[in-house]
Coordinates of C-alpha atoms in Angstrom, one line a residue:
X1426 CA 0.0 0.0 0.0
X1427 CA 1.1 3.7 -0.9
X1428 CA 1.9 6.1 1.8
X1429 CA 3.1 8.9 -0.5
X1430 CA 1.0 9.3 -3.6
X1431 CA 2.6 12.1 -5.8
X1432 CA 0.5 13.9 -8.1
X1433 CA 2.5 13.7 -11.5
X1434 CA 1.2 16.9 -13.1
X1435 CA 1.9 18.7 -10.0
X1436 CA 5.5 18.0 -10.1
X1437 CA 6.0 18.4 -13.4
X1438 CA 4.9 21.9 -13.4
X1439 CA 7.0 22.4 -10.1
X1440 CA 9.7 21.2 -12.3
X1441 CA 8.9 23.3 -15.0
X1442 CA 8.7 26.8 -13.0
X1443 CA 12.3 26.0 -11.4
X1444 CA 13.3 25.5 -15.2
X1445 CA 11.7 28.8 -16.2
X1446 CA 13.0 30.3 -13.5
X1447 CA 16.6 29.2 -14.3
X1448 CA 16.4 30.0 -17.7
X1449 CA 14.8 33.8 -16.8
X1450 CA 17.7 34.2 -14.6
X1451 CA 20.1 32.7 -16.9
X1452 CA 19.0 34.9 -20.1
X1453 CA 18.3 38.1 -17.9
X1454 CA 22.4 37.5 -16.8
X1455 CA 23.9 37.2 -20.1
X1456 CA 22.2 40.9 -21.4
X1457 CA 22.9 42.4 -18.5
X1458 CA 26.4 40.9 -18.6
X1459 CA 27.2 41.9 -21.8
X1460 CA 25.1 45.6 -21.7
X1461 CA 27.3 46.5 -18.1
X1462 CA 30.2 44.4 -19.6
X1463 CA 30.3 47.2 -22.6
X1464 CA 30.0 50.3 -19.8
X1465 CA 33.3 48.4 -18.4
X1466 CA 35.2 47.6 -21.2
X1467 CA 35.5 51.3 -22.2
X1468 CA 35.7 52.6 -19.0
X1469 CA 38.9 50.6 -18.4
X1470 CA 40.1 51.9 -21.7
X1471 CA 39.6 55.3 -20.9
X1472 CA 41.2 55.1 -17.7
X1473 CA 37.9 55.7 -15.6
X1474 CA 38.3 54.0 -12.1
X1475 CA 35.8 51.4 -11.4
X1476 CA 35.3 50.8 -8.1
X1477 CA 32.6 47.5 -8.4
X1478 CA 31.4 45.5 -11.3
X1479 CA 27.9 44.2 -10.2
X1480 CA 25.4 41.4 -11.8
X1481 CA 22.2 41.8 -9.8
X1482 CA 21.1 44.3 -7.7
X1483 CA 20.8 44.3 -3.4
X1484 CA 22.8 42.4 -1.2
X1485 CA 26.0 41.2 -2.1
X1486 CA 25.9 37.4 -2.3
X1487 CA 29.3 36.8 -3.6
X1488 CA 32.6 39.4 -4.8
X1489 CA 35.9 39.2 -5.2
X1490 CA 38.3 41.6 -6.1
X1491 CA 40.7 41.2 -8.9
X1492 CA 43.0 44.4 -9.7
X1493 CA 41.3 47.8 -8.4
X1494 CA 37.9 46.6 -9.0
X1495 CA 35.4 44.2 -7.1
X1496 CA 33.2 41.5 -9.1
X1497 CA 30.2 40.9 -7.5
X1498 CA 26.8 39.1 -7.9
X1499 CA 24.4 40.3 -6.1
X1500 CA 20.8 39.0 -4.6
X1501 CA 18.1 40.2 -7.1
X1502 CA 19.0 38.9 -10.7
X1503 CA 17.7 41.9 -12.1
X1504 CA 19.7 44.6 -13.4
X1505 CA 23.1 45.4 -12.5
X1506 CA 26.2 48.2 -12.4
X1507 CA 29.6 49.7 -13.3
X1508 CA 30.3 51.9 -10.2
X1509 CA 33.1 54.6 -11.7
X1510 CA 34.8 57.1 -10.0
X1511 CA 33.3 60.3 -10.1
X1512 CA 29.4 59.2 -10.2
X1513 CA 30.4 60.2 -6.2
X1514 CA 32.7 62.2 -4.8
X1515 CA 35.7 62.4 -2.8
X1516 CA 33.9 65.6 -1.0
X1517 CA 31.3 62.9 0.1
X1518 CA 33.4 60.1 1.8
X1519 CA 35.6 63.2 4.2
X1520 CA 35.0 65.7 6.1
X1521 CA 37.1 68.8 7.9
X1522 CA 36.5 67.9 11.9
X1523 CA 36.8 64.5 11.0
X1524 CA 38.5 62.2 12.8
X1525 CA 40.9 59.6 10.7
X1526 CA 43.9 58.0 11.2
X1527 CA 46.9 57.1 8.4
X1528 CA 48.8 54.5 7.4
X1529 CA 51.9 55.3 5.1
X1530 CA 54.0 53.1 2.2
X1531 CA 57.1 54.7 0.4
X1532 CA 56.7 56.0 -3.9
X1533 CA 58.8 57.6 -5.9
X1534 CA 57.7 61.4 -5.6
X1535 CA 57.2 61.7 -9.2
X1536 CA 54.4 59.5 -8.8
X1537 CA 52.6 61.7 -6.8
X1538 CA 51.6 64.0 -9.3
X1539 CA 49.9 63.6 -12.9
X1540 CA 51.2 65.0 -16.0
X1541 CA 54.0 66.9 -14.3
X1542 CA 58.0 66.6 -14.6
X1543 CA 59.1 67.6 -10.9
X1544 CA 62.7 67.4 -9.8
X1545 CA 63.6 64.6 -7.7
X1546 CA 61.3 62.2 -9.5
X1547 CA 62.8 58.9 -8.3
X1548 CA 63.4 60.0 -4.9
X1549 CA 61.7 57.6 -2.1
X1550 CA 58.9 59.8 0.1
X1551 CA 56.9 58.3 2.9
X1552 CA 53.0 59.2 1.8
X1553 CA 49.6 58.1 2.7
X1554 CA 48.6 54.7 1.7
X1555 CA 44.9 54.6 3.4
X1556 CA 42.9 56.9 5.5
X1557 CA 40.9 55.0 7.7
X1558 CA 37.3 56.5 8.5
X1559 CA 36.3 53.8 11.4
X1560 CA 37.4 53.9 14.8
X1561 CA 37.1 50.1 14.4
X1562 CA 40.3 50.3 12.1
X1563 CA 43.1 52.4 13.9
X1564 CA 46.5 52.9 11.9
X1565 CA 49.6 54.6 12.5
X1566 CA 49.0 58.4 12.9
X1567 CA 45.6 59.7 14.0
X1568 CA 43.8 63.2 14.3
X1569 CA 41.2 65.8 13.3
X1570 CA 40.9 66.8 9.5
X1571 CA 41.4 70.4 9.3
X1572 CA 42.1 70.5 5.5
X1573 CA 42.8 68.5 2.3
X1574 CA 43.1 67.8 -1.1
X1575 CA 42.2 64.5 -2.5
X1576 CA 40.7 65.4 -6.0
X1577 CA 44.0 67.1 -7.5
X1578 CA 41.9 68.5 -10.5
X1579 CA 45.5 70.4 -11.6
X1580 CA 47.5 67.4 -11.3
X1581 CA 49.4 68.6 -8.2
X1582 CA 50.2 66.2 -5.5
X1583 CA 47.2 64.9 -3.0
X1584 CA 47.4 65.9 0.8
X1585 CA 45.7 66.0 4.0
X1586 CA 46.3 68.1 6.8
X1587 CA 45.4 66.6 10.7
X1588 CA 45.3 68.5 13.8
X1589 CA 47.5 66.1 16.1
X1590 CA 47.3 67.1 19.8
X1591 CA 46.8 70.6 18.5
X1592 CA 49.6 71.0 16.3
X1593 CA 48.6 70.6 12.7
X1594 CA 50.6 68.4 10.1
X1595 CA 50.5 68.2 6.3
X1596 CA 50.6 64.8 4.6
X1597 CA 50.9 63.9 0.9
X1598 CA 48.8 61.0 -0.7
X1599 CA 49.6 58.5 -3.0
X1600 CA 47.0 58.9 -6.2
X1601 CA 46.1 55.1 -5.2
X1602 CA 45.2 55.3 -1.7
X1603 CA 42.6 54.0 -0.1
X1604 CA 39.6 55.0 2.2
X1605 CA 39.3 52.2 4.7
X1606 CA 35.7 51.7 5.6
X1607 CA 35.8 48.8 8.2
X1608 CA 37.8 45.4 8.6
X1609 CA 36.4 44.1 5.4
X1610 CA 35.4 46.8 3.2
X1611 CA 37.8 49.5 1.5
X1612 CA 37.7 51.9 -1.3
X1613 CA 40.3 53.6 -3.7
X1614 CA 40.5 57.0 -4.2
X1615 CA 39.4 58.5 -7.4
X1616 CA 41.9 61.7 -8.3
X1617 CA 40.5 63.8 -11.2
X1618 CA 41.9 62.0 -13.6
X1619 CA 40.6 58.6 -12.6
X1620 CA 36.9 59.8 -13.1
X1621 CA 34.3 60.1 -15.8
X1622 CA 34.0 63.6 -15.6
X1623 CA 37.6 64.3 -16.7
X1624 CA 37.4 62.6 -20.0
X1625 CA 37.0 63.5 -23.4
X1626 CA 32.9 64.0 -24.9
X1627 CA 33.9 61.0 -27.0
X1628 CA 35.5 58.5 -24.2
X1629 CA 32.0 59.4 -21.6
X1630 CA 30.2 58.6 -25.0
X1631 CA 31.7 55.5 -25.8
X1632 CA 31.6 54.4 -21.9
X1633 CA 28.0 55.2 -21.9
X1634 CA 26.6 54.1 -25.1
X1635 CA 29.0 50.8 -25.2
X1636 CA 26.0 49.5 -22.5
X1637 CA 23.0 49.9 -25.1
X1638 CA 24.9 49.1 -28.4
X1639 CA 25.7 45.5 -26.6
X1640 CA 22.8 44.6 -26.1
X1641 CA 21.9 45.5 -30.0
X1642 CA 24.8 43.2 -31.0
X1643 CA 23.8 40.3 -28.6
X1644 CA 20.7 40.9 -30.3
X1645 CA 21.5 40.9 -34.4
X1646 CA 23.9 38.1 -33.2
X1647 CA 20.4 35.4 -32.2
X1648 CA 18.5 37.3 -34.5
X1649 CA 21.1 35.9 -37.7
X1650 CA 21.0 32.3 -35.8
X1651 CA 17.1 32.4 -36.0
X1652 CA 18.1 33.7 -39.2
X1653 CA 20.5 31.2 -40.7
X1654 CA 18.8 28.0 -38.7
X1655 CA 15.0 29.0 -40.0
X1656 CA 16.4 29.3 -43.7
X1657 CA 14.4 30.9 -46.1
X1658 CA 11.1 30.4 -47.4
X1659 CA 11.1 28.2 -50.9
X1660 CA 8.2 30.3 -51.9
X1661 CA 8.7 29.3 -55.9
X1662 CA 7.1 26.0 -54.4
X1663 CA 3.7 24.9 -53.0
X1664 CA 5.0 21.5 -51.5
X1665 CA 3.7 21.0 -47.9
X1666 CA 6.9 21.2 -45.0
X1667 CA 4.9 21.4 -42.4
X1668 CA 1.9 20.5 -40.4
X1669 CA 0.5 21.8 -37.1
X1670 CA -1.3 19.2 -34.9
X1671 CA -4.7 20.5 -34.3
X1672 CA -5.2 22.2 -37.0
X1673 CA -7.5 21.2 -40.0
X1674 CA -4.8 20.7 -42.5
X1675 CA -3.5 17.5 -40.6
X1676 CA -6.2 15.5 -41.1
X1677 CA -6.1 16.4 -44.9
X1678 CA -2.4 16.6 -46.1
X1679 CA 0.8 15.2 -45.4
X1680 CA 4.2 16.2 -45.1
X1681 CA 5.1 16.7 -48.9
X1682 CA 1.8 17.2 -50.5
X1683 CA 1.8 19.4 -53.4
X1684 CA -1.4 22.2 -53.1
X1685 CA -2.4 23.0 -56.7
X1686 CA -5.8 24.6 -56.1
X1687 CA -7.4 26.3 -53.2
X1688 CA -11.1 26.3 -53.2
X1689 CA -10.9 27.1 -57.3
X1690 CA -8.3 29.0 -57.6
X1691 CA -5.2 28.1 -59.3
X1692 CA -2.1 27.6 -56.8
X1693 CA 1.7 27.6 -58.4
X1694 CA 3.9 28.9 -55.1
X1695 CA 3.6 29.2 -51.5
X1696 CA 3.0 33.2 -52.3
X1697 CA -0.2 32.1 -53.9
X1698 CA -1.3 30.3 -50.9
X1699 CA -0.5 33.1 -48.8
X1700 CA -1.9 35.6 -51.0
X1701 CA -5.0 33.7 -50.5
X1702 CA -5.7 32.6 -47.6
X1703 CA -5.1 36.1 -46.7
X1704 CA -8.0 37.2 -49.2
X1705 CA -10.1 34.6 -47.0
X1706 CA -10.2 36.1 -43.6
X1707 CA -12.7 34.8 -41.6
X1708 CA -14.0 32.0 -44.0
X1709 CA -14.9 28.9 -42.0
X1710 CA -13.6 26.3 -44.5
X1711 CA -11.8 26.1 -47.8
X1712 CA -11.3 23.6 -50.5
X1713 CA -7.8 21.9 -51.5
X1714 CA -7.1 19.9 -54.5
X1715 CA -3.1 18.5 -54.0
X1716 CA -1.0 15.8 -55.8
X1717 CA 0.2 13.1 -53.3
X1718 CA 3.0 10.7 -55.5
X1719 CA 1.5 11.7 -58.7
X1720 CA -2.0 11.3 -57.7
X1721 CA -4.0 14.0 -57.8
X1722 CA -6.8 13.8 -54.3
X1723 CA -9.1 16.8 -52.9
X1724 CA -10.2 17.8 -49.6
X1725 CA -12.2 20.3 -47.0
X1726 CA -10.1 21.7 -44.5
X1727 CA -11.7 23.8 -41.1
X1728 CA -10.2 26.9 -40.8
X1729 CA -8.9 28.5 -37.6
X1730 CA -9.1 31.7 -37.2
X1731 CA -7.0 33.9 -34.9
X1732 CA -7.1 37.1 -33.5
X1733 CA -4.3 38.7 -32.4
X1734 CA -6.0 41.9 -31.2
X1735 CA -8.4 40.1 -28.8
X1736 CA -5.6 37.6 -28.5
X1737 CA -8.3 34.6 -29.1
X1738 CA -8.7 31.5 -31.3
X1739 CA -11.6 29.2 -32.2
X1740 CA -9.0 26.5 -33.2
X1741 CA -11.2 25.3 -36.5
X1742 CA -14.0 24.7 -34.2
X1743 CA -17.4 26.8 -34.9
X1744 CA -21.2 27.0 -33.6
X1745 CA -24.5 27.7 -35.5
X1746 CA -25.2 31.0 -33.7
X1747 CA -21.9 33.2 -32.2
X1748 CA -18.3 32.5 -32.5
X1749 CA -17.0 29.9 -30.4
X1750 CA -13.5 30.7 -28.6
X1751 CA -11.3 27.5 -27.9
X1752 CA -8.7 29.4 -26.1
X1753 CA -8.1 32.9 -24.4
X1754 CA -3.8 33.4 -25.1
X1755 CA -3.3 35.1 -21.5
X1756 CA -4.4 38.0 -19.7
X1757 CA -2.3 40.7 -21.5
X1758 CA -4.6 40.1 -24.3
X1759 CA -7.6 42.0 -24.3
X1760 CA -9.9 38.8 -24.0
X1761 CA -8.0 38.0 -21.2
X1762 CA -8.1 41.1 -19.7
X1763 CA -12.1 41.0 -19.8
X1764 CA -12.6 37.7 -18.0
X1765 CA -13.3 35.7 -21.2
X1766 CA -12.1 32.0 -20.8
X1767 CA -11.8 29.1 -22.8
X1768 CA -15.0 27.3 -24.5
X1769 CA -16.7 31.0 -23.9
X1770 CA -18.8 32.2 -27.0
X1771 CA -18.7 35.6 -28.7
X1772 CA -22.6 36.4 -29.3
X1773 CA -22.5 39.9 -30.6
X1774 CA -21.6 43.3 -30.0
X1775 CA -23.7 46.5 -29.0
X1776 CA -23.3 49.8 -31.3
X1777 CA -24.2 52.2 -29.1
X1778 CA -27.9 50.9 -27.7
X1779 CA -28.3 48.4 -30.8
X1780 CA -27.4 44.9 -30.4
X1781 CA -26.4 43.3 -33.1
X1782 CA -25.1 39.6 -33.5
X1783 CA -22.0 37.9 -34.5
X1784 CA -22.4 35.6 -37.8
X1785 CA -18.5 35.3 -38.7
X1786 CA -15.1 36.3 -37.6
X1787 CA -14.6 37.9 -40.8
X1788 CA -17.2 40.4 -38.9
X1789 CA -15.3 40.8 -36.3
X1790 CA -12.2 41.2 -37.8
X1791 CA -14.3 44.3 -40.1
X1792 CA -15.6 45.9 -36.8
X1793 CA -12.3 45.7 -34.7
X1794 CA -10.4 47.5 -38.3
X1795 CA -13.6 50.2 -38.8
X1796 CA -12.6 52.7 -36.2
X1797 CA -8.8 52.8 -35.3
X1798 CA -9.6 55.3 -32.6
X1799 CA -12.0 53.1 -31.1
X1800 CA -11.1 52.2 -27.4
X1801 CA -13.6 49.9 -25.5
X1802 CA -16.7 47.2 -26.6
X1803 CA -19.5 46.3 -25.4
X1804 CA -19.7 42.7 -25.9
X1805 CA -22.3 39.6 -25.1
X1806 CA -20.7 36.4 -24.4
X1807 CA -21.8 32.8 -23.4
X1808 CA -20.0 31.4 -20.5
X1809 CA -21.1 27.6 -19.4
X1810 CA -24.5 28.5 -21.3
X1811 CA -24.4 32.0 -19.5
X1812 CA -25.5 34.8 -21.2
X1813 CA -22.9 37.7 -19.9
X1814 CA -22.0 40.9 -21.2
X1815 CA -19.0 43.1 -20.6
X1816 CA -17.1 46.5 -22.0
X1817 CA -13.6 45.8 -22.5
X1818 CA -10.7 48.2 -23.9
X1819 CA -9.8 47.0 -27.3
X1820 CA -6.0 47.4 -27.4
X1821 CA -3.2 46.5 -25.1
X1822 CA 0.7 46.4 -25.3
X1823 CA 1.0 43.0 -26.6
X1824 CA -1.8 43.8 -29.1
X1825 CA -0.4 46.8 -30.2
X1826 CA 3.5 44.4 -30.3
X1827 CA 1.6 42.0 -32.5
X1828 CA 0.3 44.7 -34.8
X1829 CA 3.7 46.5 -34.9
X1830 CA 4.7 43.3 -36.1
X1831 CA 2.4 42.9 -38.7
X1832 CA -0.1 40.5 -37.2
X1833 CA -3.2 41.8 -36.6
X1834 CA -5.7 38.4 -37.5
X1835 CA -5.5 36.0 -40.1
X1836 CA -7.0 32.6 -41.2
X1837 CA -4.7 29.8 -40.6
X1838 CA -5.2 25.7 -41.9
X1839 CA -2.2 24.6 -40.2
X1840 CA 0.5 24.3 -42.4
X1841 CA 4.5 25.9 -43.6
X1842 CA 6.5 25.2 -46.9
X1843 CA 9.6 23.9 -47.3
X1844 CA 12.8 26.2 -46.3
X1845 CA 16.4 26.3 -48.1
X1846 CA 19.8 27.5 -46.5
X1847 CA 20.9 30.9 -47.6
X1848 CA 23.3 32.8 -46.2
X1849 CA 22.4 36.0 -46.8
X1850 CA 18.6 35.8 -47.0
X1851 CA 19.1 34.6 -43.5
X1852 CA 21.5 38.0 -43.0
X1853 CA 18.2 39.4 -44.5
X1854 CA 16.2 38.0 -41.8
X1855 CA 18.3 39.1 -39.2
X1856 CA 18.1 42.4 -40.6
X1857 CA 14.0 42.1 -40.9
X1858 CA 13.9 40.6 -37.2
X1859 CA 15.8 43.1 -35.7
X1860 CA 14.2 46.3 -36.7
X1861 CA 10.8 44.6 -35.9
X1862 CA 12.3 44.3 -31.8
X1863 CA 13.4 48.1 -32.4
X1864 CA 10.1 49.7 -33.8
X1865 CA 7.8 47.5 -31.3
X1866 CA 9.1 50.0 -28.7
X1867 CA 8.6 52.9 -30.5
X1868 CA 5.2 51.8 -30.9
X1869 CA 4.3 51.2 -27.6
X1870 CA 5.6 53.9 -26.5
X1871 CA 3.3 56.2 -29.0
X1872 CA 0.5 54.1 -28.1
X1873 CA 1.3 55.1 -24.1
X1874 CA 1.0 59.1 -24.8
X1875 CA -1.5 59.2 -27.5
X1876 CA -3.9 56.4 -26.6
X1877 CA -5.7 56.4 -22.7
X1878 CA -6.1 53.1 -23.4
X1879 CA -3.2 52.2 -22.9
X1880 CA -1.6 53.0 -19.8
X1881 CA 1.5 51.8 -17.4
X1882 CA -0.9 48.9 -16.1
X1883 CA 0.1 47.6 -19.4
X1884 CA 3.7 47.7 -18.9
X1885 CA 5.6 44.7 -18.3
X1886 CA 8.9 44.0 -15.3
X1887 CA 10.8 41.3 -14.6
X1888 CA 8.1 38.9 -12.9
X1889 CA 6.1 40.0 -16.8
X1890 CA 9.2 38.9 -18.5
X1891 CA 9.2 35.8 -16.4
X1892 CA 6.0 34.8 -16.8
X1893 CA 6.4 35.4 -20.9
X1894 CA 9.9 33.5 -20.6
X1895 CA 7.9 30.4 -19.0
X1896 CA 5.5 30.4 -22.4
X1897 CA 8.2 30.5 -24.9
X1898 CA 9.9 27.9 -23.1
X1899 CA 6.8 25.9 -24.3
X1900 CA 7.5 26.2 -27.5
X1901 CA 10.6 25.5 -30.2
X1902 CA 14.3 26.7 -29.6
X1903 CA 14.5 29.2 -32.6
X1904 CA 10.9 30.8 -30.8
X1905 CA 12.3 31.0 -27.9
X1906 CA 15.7 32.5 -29.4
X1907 CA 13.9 35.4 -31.1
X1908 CA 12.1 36.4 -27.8
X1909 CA 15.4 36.5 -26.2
X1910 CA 16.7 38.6 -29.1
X1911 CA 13.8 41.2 -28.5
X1912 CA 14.3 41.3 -24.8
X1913 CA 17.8 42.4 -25.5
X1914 CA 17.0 44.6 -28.5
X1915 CA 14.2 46.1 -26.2
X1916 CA 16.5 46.4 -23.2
X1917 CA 19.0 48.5 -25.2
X1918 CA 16.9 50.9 -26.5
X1919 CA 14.7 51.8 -23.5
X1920 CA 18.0 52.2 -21.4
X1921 CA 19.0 54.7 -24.4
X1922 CA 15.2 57.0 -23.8
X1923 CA 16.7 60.8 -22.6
X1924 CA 15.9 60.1 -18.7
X1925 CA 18.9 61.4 -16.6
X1926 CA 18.9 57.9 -14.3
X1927 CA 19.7 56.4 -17.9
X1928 CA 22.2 55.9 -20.4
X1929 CA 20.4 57.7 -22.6
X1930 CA 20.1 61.1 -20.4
X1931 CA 24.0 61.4 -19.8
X1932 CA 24.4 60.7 -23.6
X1933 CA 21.7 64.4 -23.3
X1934 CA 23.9 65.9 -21.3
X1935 CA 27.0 65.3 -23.1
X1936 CA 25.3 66.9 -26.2
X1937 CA 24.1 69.9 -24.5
X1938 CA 28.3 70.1 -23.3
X1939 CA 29.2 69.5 -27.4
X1940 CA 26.6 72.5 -28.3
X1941 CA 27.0 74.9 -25.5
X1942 CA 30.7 74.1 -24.9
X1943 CA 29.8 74.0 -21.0
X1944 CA 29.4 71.4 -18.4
X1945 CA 26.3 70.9 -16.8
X1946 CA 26.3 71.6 -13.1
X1947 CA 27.6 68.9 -11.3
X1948 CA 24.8 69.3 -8.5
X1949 CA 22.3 69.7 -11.0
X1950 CA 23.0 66.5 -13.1
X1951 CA 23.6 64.6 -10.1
X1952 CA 19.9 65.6 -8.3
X1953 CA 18.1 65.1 -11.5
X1954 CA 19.6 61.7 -11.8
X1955 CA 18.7 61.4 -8.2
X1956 CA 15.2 62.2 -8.7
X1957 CA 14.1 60.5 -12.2
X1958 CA 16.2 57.3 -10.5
X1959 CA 13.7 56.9 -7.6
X1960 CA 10.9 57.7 -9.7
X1961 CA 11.8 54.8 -11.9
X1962 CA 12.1 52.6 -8.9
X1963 CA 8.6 53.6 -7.9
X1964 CA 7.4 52.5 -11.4
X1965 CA 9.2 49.5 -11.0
X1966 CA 8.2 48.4 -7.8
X1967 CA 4.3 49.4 -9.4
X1968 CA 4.7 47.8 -12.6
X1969 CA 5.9 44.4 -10.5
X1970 CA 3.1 44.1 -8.1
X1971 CA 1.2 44.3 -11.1
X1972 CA 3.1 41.6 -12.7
X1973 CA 2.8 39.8 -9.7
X1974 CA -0.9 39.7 -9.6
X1975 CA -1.3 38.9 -12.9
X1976 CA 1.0 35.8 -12.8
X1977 CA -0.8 34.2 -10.2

């Protein structure tokens, strides 16, 4: 007799979130490796001091130090940093009246100063080697800081002066000394030189926009393996590569078929069947006449239609009154977002006070394309032989994504011609695929200021991406891939929108320096930053719970 009895289906989707869950963190670390890994790399060429190089955000969970910068993974796999000298500074970490000690190593003197010949270059001096800000950490010489310079922005030597027992005494600093902020934690000092705000307009531009532009090559790089592994359509040929299970064409066909006629017209390529099965939108059925090892057979096939705006299909299956809907995609759909559910029926619409009934998709599909400005519908539905009515909005982001990407409805039978390998159309594709991740933004962006429709609610975080990430996962590799290519693709543009906390608003403020041949303000940068960075973390923690509730 069982003690234990496991239900299967229960584990395997246990198994299968811990999977998703991996991979989410696994995919969300490679872009954000690569976009912070780009910030680095030209930092380090540049010469800009970085203090930490961060994967994650929060606690520290792991870091070890290698040269003068810290690697570190950190607790929440979402986001991550390049801390440079300069984004903070020196001013901030010391005070006059405050009490430090020293601790001292010997340097040639020339050392001590930047792009300066000195005499006595190579003589030995006893200097500053940290300057310890705990009483926890005591070192050689203690006392009150009554002045210093530890910034250098003329290249002169660095030096602090302490009040010992009353008598005050001037010490130089090496350029690589260290602030010691307890046992365990330390951090080097950043003279002018060392930070971002003492290179060139191009080296802060290259540092900044490196982060973005990574992220577009890590995308174009899976876009061109989707690319090159999909091939590219043999459309000079009507043969039959594919079938979908479920769908009506795989009860009809088989896997090399050859379509010469649809319903009674003439069929030569695949761009005829396209070309007219697009011309059928909304039919319920359509003839096929095909040759099958040089025997020519017919055949009905069910149509399925799909709707990519509601984000609904009827999966070939149809009723005598309404329009039957096998499955609701999810609930960023706007069928989803209404409460419809699977096996509910469409019954009609109201136009104003007149109701009037479904009788075909192709109906719906005319009503849903008459008025682009149109917002919400009044709808009556069946649910469980329920008559129910509801007003829902009629766009949301991943309609208005699946639009952008030119998919708004269409008639499907269930099948895909053959492919062939080509190198460049699959370049091409890459190409196509990439610029279709790019404008998707742009598009729901315009939708979010010009439609109230469409609001933040519709915006999507990291538990959104997640929950996407666990329904491509579902499906082939090369799907999967090209969702992972528009992730990146849409991480690297939103991080280049002109908002100070973002790449994209220093890139602003180095262009207003290149026009107006001034700075801006370092207290004004840095509070704007402040400000638009909090305000984005208030979106983000809104946009999550959102996520959050919708995911379970």
């Amino acid at each position: 007799m069982n003690l234990f009895l496991i239900n299967t289906n229960v584990f395997t989707d246990i198994l299968f979130w811990v999977y998703a869950l991996i991979m989410f963190i696994v995919v969300l670390g490679v872009i954000i490796l690569l976009h912070e890994g780009g910030h680095f790399f030209f930092a380090k060429k540049a010469g800009i001091l970085c203090h930490e190089f961060s994967i994650g955000m929060g606690p520290v969970v792991k870091s070890k130090k290698k040269g003068e910068t810290s690697y570190s993974i950190r607790a929440i796999p979402v986001g991550g940093f390049v801390s440079m000298a300069g984004e903070d500074t020196n001013e901030m970490m010391l005070q006059a009246g405050q009490t430090v000690s020293l601790a001292f190593k010997e340097v040639n003197y020339g050392s001590l100063f930047f792009n300066k010949e000195v005499e006595g270059n190579e003589t030995l001096c006893n200097v500053v080697s940290e300057i310890s800000l705990t009483d926890k950490v005591v070192k050689e010489v203690s006392g009150t800081v009554k002045e210093y310079d530890l910034y250098s922005e003329n290249g002169d030597a660095m030096y602090i002066v302490l009040d010992i027992n009353g008598r005050e005494e001037k010490f130089l600093v090496a350029r690589d000394a260290y602030y010691v902020l307890s046992q365990k934690q330390s951090i080097q000092m950043a003279p002018y030189e060392r930070c971002y705000e003492s290179k060139t307009k191009l080296q802060r531009f290259l540092t900044v926009f490196a982060g973005p532009f990574m992220n577009f090559v890590l995308a174009f790089f899976i876009f061109l393996v989707v690319g090159l592994a999909s091939g590219v359509p043999n459309t000079e040929s009507s043969e039959i590569g594919g079938l979908t299970e479920g769908y009506g064409a795989a009860s009809v066909l088989q896997v090399g078929d050859v379509i010469t006629k649809l319903n009674d017209t003439e069929i030569n390529s695949w761009t005829d069947i396209s070309t007219y099965l697009n011309s059928q939108l909304g039919a319920e059925e359509v003839s096929v006449t095909f040759e099958r090892n040089g025997e020519t057979k017919t055949g009905v096939i069910k149509t399925t239609n799909v709707s990519y705006r509601l984000g609904v299909t009827n999966k070939g299956e149809y009723v005598e009154n309404g329009l039957k809907v096998y499955m609701v995609f999810d609930n960023n759909y706007v069928a989803g977002k209404a409460g419809l559910q699977n096996g509910d029926i469409l019954l009609g619409y109201y136009n104003k006070d007149t109701y009037i009934p479904f009788t075909s998709w192709k109906e719906l599909y005319d009503l849903l394309d008459s008025d682009p400005n149109m917002a919400s519908l009044k709808i009556k539905y069946s649910h469980d032989g329920v008559e129910k009515e509801t007003t829902s909005e009629v766009w949301t982001e991943r309609s208005i994504n699946e639009i952008a990407n030119g998919i708004n409805a269409n008639t499907q039978i269930g099948i895909s011609g053959t492919t062939r390998f080509d190198f460049f159309g699959g370049i091409g594709n890459a190409f196509v695929l990439f610029w279709n991740s790019i404008t998707t933004v742009f598009v729901t962006l315009g939708a979010l200021f010009s439609n109230s429709q469409i609001t933040i609610n519709e915006l999507s975080g990291p538990v959104g991406i997640f929950a996407v990430i666990k329904q491509y996962l579902a499906t082939d590799p090369i799907t999967f891939l090209s969702f992972v290519g528009l992730i990146s693709a849409n991480i690297g543009l939103v991080n280049l929108l002109p908002l100070p906390a973002l790449d994209g608003g220093r890139i602003v403020f180095i262009g207003y320096e290149l026009i107006t041949k001034k700075k801006v303000n370092k207290k004004v940068e840095t509070t704007l930053i402040n400000i638009v960075f909090w305000l984005v973390m208030i979106l983000f923690v809104y946009i999550t719970f959102k996520d959050i509730i919708r995911l379970f």
